[in-house]
Amino acid sequence: MANRYIRSYRIPPHEHVQAISAHFGADASVWMNALEHFGSGNTSDFKAQLSHLQQQGTVDEFFTEFTKLSCRAPDWSDADLWPMFCGGLKNELRHDVLAMGPRSLSLTHTSAHGVMRLSLGRSV
């Protein structure tokens, strides 16, 4: 997602870390600094991790981890990422979210929040 943001707004390389950390928060700053210092690594490793990622904690924790990994697989479109995100949600959550019919990552994330709040009666 961050990579798409950089491309969409044509942010020059020397401003990547600052722009990403400002718009995506502290977690983005950490991985962007690591990327600058250690290189991008093997994208197939990140793609494998992404395709097997499963929600363990809150929706936001899963979304944050999913976003970190998806940014390391820049050749995958949102259309490629969407089913992986849905597939990684907890089973009981995934079925209810899919029934709502969201077709983008952001709408799916928002829908997952709503379902969790309704089912648990608390913040996720």
PDB file of C-alpha atoms in Angstrom:
ATOM      1  CA  MET A   1       0.000   0.000   0.000  1.00  0.00           C
ATOM      2  CA  ALA A   2       2.798   2.395   0.865  1.00  0.00           C
ATOM      3  CA  ASN A   3       4.490   1.624  -2.432  1.00  0.00           C
ATOM      4  CA  ARG A   4       1.288   2.452  -4.290  1.00  0.00           C
ATOM      5  CA  TYR A   5       1.021   5.685  -2.289  1.00  0.00           C
ATOM      6  CA  ILE A   6       4.578   6.658  -3.279  1.00  0.00           C
ATOM      7  CA  ARG A   7       3.897   5.925  -6.947  1.00  0.00           C
ATOM      8  CA  SER A   8       0.505   7.656  -6.981  1.00  0.00           C
ATOM      9  CA  TYR A   9       1.824  10.880  -5.501  1.00  0.00           C
ATOM     10  CA  ARG A  10       5.184  10.658  -7.301  1.00  0.00           C
ATOM     11  CA  ILE A  11       7.145  11.135  -4.099  1.00  0.00           C
ATOM     12  CA  PRO A  12      10.902  11.375  -4.776  1.00  0.00           C
ATOM     13  CA  PRO A  13      13.072   8.626  -3.218  1.00  0.00           C
ATOM     14  CA  HIS A  14      14.784  10.955  -0.762  1.00  0.00           C
ATOM     15  CA  GLU A  15      11.353  11.751   0.766  1.00  0.00           C
ATOM     16  CA  HIS A  16       9.988   8.174   1.023  1.00  0.00           C
ATOM     17  CA  VAL A  17      10.645   7.572   4.724  1.00  0.00           C
ATOM     18  CA  GLN A  18       9.285  10.926   5.805  1.00  0.00           C
ATOM     19  CA  ALA A  19       6.144  10.694   3.638  1.00  0.00           C
ATOM     20  CA  ILE A  20       5.327   7.107   4.580  1.00  0.00           C
ATOM     21  CA  SER A  21       5.892   7.599   8.301  1.00  0.00           C
ATOM     22  CA  ALA A  22       3.728  10.741   8.232  1.00  0.00           C
ATOM     23  CA  HIS A  23       0.826   9.029   6.456  1.00  0.00           C
ATOM     24  CA  PHE A  24       1.057   5.439   7.702  1.00  0.00           C
ATOM     25  CA  GLY A  25       2.350   5.860  11.275  1.00  0.00           C
ATOM     26  CA  ALA A  26       5.276   4.583  13.284  1.00  0.00           C
ATOM     27  CA  ASP A  27       5.207   0.996  11.979  1.00  0.00           C
ATOM     28  CA  ALA A  28       5.729   2.257   8.439  1.00  0.00           C
ATOM     29  CA  SER A  29       8.685   4.324   9.592  1.00  0.00           C
ATOM     30  CA  VAL A  30      10.343   1.253  11.100  1.00  0.00           C
ATOM     31  CA  TRP A  31      10.095  -0.890   7.969  1.00  0.00           C
ATOM     32  CA  MET A  32      10.959   1.970   5.626  1.00  0.00           C
ATOM     33  CA  ASN A  33      14.151   2.627   7.605  1.00  0.00           C
ATOM     34  CA  ALA A  34      14.989  -1.081   7.496  1.00  0.00           C
ATOM     35  CA  LEU A  35      14.339  -1.113   3.752  1.00  0.00           C
ATOM     36  CA  GLU A  36      16.694   1.823   3.235  1.00  0.00           C
ATOM     37  CA  HIS A  37      19.458   0.305   5.327  1.00  0.00           C
ATOM     38  CA  PHE A  38      19.202  -3.397   4.511  1.00  0.00           C
ATOM     39  CA  GLY A  39      17.530  -3.588   1.113  1.00  0.00           C
ATOM     40  CA  SER A  40      14.230  -5.082   0.134  1.00  0.00           C
ATOM     41  CA  GLY A  41      15.145  -8.754   0.492  1.00  0.00           C
ATOM     42  CA  ASN A  42      13.555 -11.532  -1.508  1.00  0.00           C
ATOM     43  CA  THR A  43       9.992 -10.610  -2.431  1.00  0.00           C
ATOM     44  CA  SER A  44       9.011 -14.271  -2.740  1.00  0.00           C
ATOM     45  CA  ASP A  45       9.651 -14.659   1.016  1.00  0.00           C
ATOM     46  CA  PHE A  46       7.272 -11.804   1.757  1.00  0.00           C
ATOM     47  CA  LYS A  47       4.690 -13.111  -0.689  1.00  0.00           C
ATOM     48  CA  ALA A  48       4.782 -16.539   0.970  1.00  0.00           C
ATOM     49  CA  GLN A  49       4.379 -14.961   4.416  1.00  0.00           C
ATOM     50  CA  LEU A  50       1.541 -12.807   3.137  1.00  0.00           C
ATOM     51  CA  SER A  51      -0.343 -15.686   1.556  1.00  0.00           C
ATOM     52  CA  HIS A  52      -0.173 -17.665   4.823  1.00  0.00           C
ATOM     53  CA  LEU A  53      -0.849 -14.819   7.245  1.00  0.00           C
ATOM     54  CA  GLN A  54      -3.702 -15.504   9.662  1.00  0.00           C
ATOM     55  CA  GLN A  55      -5.377 -13.138  12.099  1.00  0.00           C
ATOM     56  CA  GLN A  56      -4.339 -13.957  15.665  1.00  0.00           C
ATOM     57  CA  GLY A  57      -5.254 -10.761  17.524  1.00  0.00           C
ATOM     58  CA  THR A  58      -7.372  -7.742  16.672  1.00  0.00           C
ATOM     59  CA  VAL A  59      -8.448  -6.669  13.214  1.00  0.00           C
ATOM     60  CA  ASP A  60      -6.070  -3.697  13.419  1.00  0.00           C
ATOM     61  CA  GLU A  61      -3.099  -5.880  14.363  1.00  0.00           C
ATOM     62  CA  PHE A  62      -3.834  -8.164  11.414  1.00  0.00           C
ATOM     63  CA  PHE A  63      -4.315  -5.211   9.066  1.00  0.00           C
ATOM     64  CA  THR A  64      -1.003  -3.673  10.195  1.00  0.00           C
ATOM     65  CA  GLU A  65       0.937  -6.903   9.641  1.00  0.00           C
ATOM     66  CA  PHE A  66      -0.817  -7.515   6.314  1.00  0.00           C
ATOM     67  CA  THR A  67       0.022  -3.978   5.173  1.00  0.00           C
ATOM     68  CA  LYS A  68       3.687  -4.356   6.143  1.00  0.00           C
ATOM     69  CA  LEU A  69       4.012  -7.531   4.115  1.00  0.00           C
ATOM     70  CA  SER A  70       1.935  -6.339   1.148  1.00  0.00           C
ATOM     71  CA  CYS A  71       4.212  -3.339   0.719  1.00  0.00           C
ATOM     72  CA  ARG A  72       7.077  -5.753   0.167  1.00  0.00           C
ATOM     73  CA  ALA A  73       5.200  -7.339  -2.776  1.00  0.00           C
ATOM     74  CA  PRO A  74       4.689  -4.258  -4.976  1.00  0.00           C
ATOM     75  CA  ASP A  75       3.761  -6.203  -8.092  1.00  0.00           C
ATOM     76  CA  TRP A  76       0.598  -7.516  -6.440  1.00  0.00           C
ATOM     77  CA  SER A  77      -2.439  -5.333  -7.038  1.00  0.00           C
ATOM     78  CA  ASP A  78      -5.219  -4.646  -4.567  1.00  0.00           C
ATOM     79  CA  ALA A  79      -7.274  -7.169  -6.523  1.00  0.00           C
ATOM     80  CA  ASP A  80      -4.578  -9.794  -5.820  1.00  0.00           C
ATOM     81  CA  LEU A  81      -4.315  -8.810  -2.155  1.00  0.00           C
ATOM     82  CA  TRP A  82      -8.026  -8.624  -1.322  1.00  0.00           C
ATOM     83  CA  PRO A  83      -8.738 -12.392  -1.276  1.00  0.00           C
ATOM     84  CA  MET A  84      -5.596 -12.977   0.796  1.00  0.00           C
ATOM     85  CA  PHE A  85      -6.706 -10.403   3.346  1.00  0.00           C
ATOM     86  CA  CYS A  86     -10.177 -11.964   3.547  1.00  0.00           C
ATOM     87  CA  GLY A  87      -8.700 -15.453   3.762  1.00  0.00           C
ATOM     88  CA  GLY A  88      -6.510 -14.423   6.669  1.00  0.00           C
ATOM     89  CA  LEU A  89      -9.363 -13.138   8.812  1.00  0.00           C
ATOM     90  CA  LYS A  90     -10.613 -15.358  11.627  1.00  0.00           C
ATOM     91  CA  ASN A  91     -13.190 -17.842  10.278  1.00  0.00           C
ATOM     92  CA  GLU A  92     -16.145 -16.494  12.237  1.00  0.00           C
ATOM     93  CA  LEU A  93     -15.295 -12.964  11.159  1.00  0.00           C
ATOM     94  CA  ARG A  94     -14.528 -13.757   7.504  1.00  0.00           C
ATOM     95  CA  HIS A  95     -17.960 -15.233   6.760  1.00  0.00           C
ATOM     96  CA  ASP A  96     -19.821 -12.241   8.171  1.00  0.00           C
ATOM     97  CA  VAL A  97     -17.511  -9.742   6.442  1.00  0.00           C
ATOM     98  CA  LEU A  98     -17.841 -11.454   3.069  1.00  0.00           C
ATOM     99  CA  ALA A  99     -21.630 -11.462   3.439  1.00  0.00           C
ATOM    100  CA  MET A 100     -21.429  -7.654   3.566  1.00  0.00           C
ATOM    101  CA  GLY A 101     -19.889  -7.661   0.077  1.00  0.00           C
ATOM    102  CA  PRO A 102     -16.889  -5.298   0.409  1.00  0.00           C
ATOM    103  CA  ARG A 103     -14.635  -5.292  -2.644  1.00  0.00           C
ATOM    104  CA  SER A 104     -11.631  -3.283  -1.487  1.00  0.00           C
ATOM    105  CA  LEU A 105      -9.095  -3.689   1.293  1.00  0.00           C
ATOM    106  CA  SER A 106     -10.187  -0.532   3.070  1.00  0.00           C
ATOM    107  CA  LEU A 107     -13.894  -1.460   2.944  1.00  0.00           C
ATOM    108  CA  THR A 108     -13.093  -4.980   4.099  1.00  0.00           C
ATOM    109  CA  HIS A 109     -11.055  -3.593   7.001  1.00  0.00           C
ATOM    110  CA  THR A 110     -13.904  -1.256   7.939  1.00  0.00           C
ATOM    111  CA  SER A 111     -16.465  -4.064   7.629  1.00  0.00           C
ATOM    112  CA  ALA A 112     -14.351  -6.349   9.834  1.00  0.00           C
ATOM    113  CA  HIS A 113     -14.278  -3.619  12.480  1.00  0.00           C
ATOM    114  CA  GLY A 114     -18.051  -3.309  12.371  1.00  0.00           C
ATOM    115  CA  VAL A 115     -18.626  -7.047  12.622  1.00  0.00           C
ATOM    116  CA  MET A 116     -16.219  -7.349  15.556  1.00  0.00           C
ATOM    117  CA  ARG A 117     -17.875  -4.485  17.407  1.00  0.00           C
ATOM    118  CA  LEU A 118     -21.335  -6.003  16.914  1.00  0.00           C
ATOM    119  CA  SER A 119     -20.309  -9.521  17.863  1.00  0.00           C
ATOM    120  CA  LEU A 120     -18.106  -8.644  20.820  1.00  0.00           C
ATOM    121  CA  GLY A 121     -19.731  -5.439  21.946  1.00  0.00           C
ATOM    122  CA  ARG A 122     -16.334  -3.801  22.329  1.00  0.00           C
ATOM    123  CA  SER A 123     -13.617  -1.981  20.414  1.00  0.00           C
ATOM    124  CA  VAL A 124     -11.282  -4.050  18.239  1.00  0.00           C
TER     125      VAL A 124
END
